[in-house]
Tab-separated table of C-alpha atoms in Angstrom:
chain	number	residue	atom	x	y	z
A	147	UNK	CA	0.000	0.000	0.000
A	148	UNK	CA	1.285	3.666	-1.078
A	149	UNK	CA	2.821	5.284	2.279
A	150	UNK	CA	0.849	8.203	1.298
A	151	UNK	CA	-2.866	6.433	1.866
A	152	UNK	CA	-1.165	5.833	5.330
A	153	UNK	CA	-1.761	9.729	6.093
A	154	UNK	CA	-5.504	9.409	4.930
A	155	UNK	CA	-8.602	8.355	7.541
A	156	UNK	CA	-8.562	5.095	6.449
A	157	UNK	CA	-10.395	1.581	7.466
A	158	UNK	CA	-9.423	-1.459	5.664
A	159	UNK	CA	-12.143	-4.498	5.503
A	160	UNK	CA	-10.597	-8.053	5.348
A	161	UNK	CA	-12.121	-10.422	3.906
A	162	UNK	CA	-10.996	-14.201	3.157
A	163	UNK	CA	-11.858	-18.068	1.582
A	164	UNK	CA	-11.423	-19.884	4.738
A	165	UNK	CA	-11.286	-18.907	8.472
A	166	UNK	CA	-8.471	-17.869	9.494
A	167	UNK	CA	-7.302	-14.765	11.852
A	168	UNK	CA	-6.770	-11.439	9.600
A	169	UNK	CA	-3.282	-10.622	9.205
A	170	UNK	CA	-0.823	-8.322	11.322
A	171	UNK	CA	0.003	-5.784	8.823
A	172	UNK	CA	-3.537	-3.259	8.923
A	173	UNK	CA	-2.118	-2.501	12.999
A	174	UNK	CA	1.799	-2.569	11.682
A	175	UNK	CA	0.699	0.360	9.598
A	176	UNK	CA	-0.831	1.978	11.507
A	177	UNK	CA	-4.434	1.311	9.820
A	178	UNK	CA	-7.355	0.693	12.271
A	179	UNK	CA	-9.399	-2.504	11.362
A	180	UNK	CA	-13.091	-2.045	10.204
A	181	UNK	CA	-14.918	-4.508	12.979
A	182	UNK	CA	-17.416	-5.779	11.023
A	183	UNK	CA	-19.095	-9.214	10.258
A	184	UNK	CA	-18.142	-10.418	6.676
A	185	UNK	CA	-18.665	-14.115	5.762
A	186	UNK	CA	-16.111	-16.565	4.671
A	187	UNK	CA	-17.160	-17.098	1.283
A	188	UNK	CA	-16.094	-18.730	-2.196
A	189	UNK	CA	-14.527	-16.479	-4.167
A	190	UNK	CA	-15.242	-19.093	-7.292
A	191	UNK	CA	-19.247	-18.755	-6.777
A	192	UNK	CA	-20.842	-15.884	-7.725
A	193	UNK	CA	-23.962	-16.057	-5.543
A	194	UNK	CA	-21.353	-16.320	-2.405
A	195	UNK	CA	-19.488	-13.190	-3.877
A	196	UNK	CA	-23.284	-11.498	-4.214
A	197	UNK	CA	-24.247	-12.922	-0.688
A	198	UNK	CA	-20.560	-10.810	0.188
A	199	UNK	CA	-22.078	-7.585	-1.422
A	200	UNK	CA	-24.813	-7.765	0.345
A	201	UNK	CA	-23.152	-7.947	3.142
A	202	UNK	CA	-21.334	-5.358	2.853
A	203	UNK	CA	-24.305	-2.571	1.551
A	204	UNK	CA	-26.063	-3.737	4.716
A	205	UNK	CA	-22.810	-2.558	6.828
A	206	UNK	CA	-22.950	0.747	5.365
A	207	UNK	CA	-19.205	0.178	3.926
A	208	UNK	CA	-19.513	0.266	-0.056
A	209	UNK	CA	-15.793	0.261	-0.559
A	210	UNK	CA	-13.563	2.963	-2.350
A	211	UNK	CA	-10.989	0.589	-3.312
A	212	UNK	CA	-11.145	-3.061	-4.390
A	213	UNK	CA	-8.081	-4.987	-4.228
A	214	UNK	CA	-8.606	-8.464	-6.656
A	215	UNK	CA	-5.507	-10.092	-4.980
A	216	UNK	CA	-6.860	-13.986	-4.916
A	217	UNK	CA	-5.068	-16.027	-7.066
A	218	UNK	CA	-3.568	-19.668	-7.452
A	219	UNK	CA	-1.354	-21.441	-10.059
A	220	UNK	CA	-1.344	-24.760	-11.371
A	221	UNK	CA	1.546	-27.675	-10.340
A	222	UNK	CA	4.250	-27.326	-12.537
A	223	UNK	CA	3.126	-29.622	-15.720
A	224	UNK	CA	3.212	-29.572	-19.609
A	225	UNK	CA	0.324	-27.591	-21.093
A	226	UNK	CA	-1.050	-30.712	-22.355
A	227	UNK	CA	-0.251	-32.657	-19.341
A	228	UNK	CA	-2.141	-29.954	-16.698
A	229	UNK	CA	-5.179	-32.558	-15.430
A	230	UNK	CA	-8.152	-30.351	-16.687
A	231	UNK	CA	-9.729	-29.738	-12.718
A	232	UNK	CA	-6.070	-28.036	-12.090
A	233	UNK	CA	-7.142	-25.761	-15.575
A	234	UNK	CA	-10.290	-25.229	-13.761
A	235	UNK	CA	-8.762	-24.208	-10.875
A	236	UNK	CA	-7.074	-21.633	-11.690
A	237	UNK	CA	-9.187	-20.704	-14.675
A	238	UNK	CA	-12.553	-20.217	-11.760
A	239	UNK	CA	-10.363	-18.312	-9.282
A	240	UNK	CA	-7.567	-15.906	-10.818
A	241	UNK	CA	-10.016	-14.983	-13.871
A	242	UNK	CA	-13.693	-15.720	-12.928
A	243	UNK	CA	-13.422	-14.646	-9.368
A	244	UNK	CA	-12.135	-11.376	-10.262
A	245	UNK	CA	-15.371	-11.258	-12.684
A	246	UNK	CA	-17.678	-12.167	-9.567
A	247	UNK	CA	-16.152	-9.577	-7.473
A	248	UNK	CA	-16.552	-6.692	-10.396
A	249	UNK	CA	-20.134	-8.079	-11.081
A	250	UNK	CA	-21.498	-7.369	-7.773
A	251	UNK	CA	-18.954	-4.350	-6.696
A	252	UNK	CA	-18.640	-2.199	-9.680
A	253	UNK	CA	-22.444	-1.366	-10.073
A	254	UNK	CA	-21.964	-0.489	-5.982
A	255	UNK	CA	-19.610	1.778	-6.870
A	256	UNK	CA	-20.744	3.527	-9.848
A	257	UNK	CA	-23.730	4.858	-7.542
A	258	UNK	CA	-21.351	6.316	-5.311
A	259	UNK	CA	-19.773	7.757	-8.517
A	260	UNK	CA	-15.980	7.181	-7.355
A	261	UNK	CA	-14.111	3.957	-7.084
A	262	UNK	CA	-10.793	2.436	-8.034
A	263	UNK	CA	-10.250	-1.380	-8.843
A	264	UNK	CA	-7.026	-2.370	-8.484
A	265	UNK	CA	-6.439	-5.938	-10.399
A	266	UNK	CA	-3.267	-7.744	-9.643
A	267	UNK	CA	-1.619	-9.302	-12.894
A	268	UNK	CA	1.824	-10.897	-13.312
A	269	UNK	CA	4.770	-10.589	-15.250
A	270	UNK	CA	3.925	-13.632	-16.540
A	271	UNK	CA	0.640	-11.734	-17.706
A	272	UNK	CA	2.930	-9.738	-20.240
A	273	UNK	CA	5.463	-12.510	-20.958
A	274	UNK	CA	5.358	-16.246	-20.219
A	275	UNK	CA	7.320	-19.152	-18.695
A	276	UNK	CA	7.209	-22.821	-19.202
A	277	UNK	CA	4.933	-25.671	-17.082
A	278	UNK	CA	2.291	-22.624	-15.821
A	279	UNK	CA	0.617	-22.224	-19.001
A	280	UNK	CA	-2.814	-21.784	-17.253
A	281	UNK	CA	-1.912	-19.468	-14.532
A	282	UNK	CA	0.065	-17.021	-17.568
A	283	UNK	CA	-3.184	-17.190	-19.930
A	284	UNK	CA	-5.117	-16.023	-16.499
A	285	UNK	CA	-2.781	-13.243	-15.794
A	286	UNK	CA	-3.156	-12.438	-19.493
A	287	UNK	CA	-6.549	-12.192	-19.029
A	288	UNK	CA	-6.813	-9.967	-16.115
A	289	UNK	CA	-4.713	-7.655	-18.365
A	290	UNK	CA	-7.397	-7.581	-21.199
A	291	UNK	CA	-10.288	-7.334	-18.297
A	292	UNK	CA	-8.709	-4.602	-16.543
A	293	UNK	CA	-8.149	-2.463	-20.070
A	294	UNK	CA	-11.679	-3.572	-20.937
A	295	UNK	CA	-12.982	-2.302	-17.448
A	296	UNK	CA	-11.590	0.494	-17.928
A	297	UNK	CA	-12.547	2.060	-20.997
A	298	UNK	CA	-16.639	0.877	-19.423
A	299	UNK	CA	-16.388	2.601	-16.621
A	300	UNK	CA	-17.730	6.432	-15.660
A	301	UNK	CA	-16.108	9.493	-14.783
A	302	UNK	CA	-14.902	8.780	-11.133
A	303	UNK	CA	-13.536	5.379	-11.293
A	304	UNK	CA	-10.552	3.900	-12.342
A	305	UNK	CA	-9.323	0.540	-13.263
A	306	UNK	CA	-5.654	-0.452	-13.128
A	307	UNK	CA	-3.851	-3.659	-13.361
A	308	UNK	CA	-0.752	-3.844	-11.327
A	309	UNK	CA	2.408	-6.485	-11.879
A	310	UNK	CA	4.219	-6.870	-8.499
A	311	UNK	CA	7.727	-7.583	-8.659
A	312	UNK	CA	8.769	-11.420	-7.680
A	313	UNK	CA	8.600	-11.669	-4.517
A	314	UNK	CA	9.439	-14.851	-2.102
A	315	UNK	CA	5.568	-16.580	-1.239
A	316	UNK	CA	4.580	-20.337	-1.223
A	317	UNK	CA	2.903	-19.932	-4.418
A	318	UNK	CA	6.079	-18.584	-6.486
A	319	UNK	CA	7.572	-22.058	-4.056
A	320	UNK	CA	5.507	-24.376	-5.869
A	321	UNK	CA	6.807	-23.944	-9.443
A	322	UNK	CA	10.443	-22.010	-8.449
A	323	UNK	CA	11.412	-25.130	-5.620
A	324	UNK	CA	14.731	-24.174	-3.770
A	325	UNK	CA	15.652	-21.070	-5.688
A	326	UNK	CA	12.818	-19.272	-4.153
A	327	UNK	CA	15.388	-18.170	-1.615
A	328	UNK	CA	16.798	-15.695	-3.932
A	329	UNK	CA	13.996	-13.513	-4.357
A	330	UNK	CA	13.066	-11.022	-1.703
A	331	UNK	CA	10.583	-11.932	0.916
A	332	UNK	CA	7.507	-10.216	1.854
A	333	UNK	CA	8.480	-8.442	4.504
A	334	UNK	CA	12.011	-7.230	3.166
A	335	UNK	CA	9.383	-5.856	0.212
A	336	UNK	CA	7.115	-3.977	2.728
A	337	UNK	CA	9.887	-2.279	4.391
A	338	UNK	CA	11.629	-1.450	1.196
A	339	UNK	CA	8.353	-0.206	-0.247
A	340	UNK	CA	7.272	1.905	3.061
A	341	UNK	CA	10.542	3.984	2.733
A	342	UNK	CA	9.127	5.485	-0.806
A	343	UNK	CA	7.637	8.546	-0.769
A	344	UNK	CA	4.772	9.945	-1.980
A	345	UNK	CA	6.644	11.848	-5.148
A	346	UNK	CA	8.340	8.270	-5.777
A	347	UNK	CA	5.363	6.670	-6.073
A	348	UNK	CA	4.119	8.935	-8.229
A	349	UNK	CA	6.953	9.119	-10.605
A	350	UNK	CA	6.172	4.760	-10.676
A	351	UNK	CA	2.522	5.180	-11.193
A	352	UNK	CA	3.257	7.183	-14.179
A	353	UNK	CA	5.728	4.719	-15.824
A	354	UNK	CA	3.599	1.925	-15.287
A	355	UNK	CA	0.943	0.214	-17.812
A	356	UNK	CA	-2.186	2.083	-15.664
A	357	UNK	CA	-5.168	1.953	-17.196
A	358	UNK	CA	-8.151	4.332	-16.221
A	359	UNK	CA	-10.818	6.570	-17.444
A	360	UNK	CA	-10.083	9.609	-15.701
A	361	UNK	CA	-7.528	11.377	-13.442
A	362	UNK	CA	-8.657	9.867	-10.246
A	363	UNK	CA	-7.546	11.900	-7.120
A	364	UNK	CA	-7.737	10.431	-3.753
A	365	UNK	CA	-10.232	11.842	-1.675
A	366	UNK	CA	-9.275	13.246	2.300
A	367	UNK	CA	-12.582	11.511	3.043
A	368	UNK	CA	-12.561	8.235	5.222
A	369	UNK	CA	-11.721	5.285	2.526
A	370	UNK	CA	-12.840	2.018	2.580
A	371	UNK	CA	-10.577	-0.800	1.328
A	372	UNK	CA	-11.844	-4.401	0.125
């Protein structure tokens, strides 16, 4: 997250596939935690994501941002060899789960006439790499979604599809193996990243592929993130 949001009244809404306790970072940044119910739900169905939205109107806390961070990847195989529920897989989550959430979300947003969705891609979403076939033609297509989104959407909201760098996770484990260890960890990331400042990021957001229908500038208001 942009050090900059940091300085804005913001509450961040977690919400997650399976039941587990919400991460650390929202209090190491300082960033109180909305207390609200959400449900555990299944990202893959889309009347669990509209059950989610639902949810969500009902608490009053239509969010500003949208963050489509789910994702999986297939076990390293052939493209021909990839068993065709490990296509689905990834297929239902990283491409049709991202659909689900803009389905019930976007219209949500578009009342309150301001909104960014932030997609996250890949590099392998503008390039490609052997034995992950599906997960780089879902990355691929989150790039085509996002440009698509964005040229639909209204004055006020803003789509953008973002390429992290590689970073050290169990998924990037399950098809890198040992040599994992010589990419940077999460947390060395998050401390690099919180030392940029605001005119840095900037000067990134520019150079990068960001796709949107308008300048979008961030509002001083309280901000919602999802």
């Amino acid at each position: 997250m942009p050090p900059y949001l940091l300085h804005l009244s913001t509450s961040l809404i977690l919400s997650a596939t399976r039941s587990t306790a919400p991460p650390s970072f929202p209090s190491s940044l300082g960033i109180p935690l909305c207390k609200i119910s959400l449900p555990v739900f299944g990202l893959r169905s889309d009347s669990s994501v509209a059950e989610l939205a639902k949810t969500v109107v009902e608490k009053k806390q239509v969010p500003d941002i949208i963050v489509n961070n789910a994702g999986t990847i297939n076990k390293n195989n052939k493209t021909w060899n990839v068993p065709a529920e490990d296509f689905d897989m990834v297929v239902d989550t990283n491409i049709k789960g991202t659909a689900n959430v803009l389905r019930h979300f976007v219209p949500l947003m578009i009342e309150k006439r301001h909104g960014i969705i932030i997609n996250l891609s890949s590099g392998w979403g503008r390039s490609a790499t052997a034995e992950v076939a599906p997960y780089c033609a879902s990355k691929w297509a989150i790039e085509g979604l996002t440009r698509s989104l964005a040229k639909e959407l209204p004055p006020g909201l803003a789509a953008i599809a973002l390429s992290p760098v590689v970073v050290n996770t169990d998924m990037l484990n399950s098809c890198f193996g040992s040599s994992v260890a010589l990419y940077q960890t999460t947390e060395t990331w998050k401390l690099k990243n919180l030392d940029i400042s605001e005119s840095e990021w900037a000067v990134q957001a520019v150079a990068a592929s960001i796709y949107s229908t308008c300048n979008m500038a961030m509002r001083t208001e309280n901000v919602s993130c999802f």
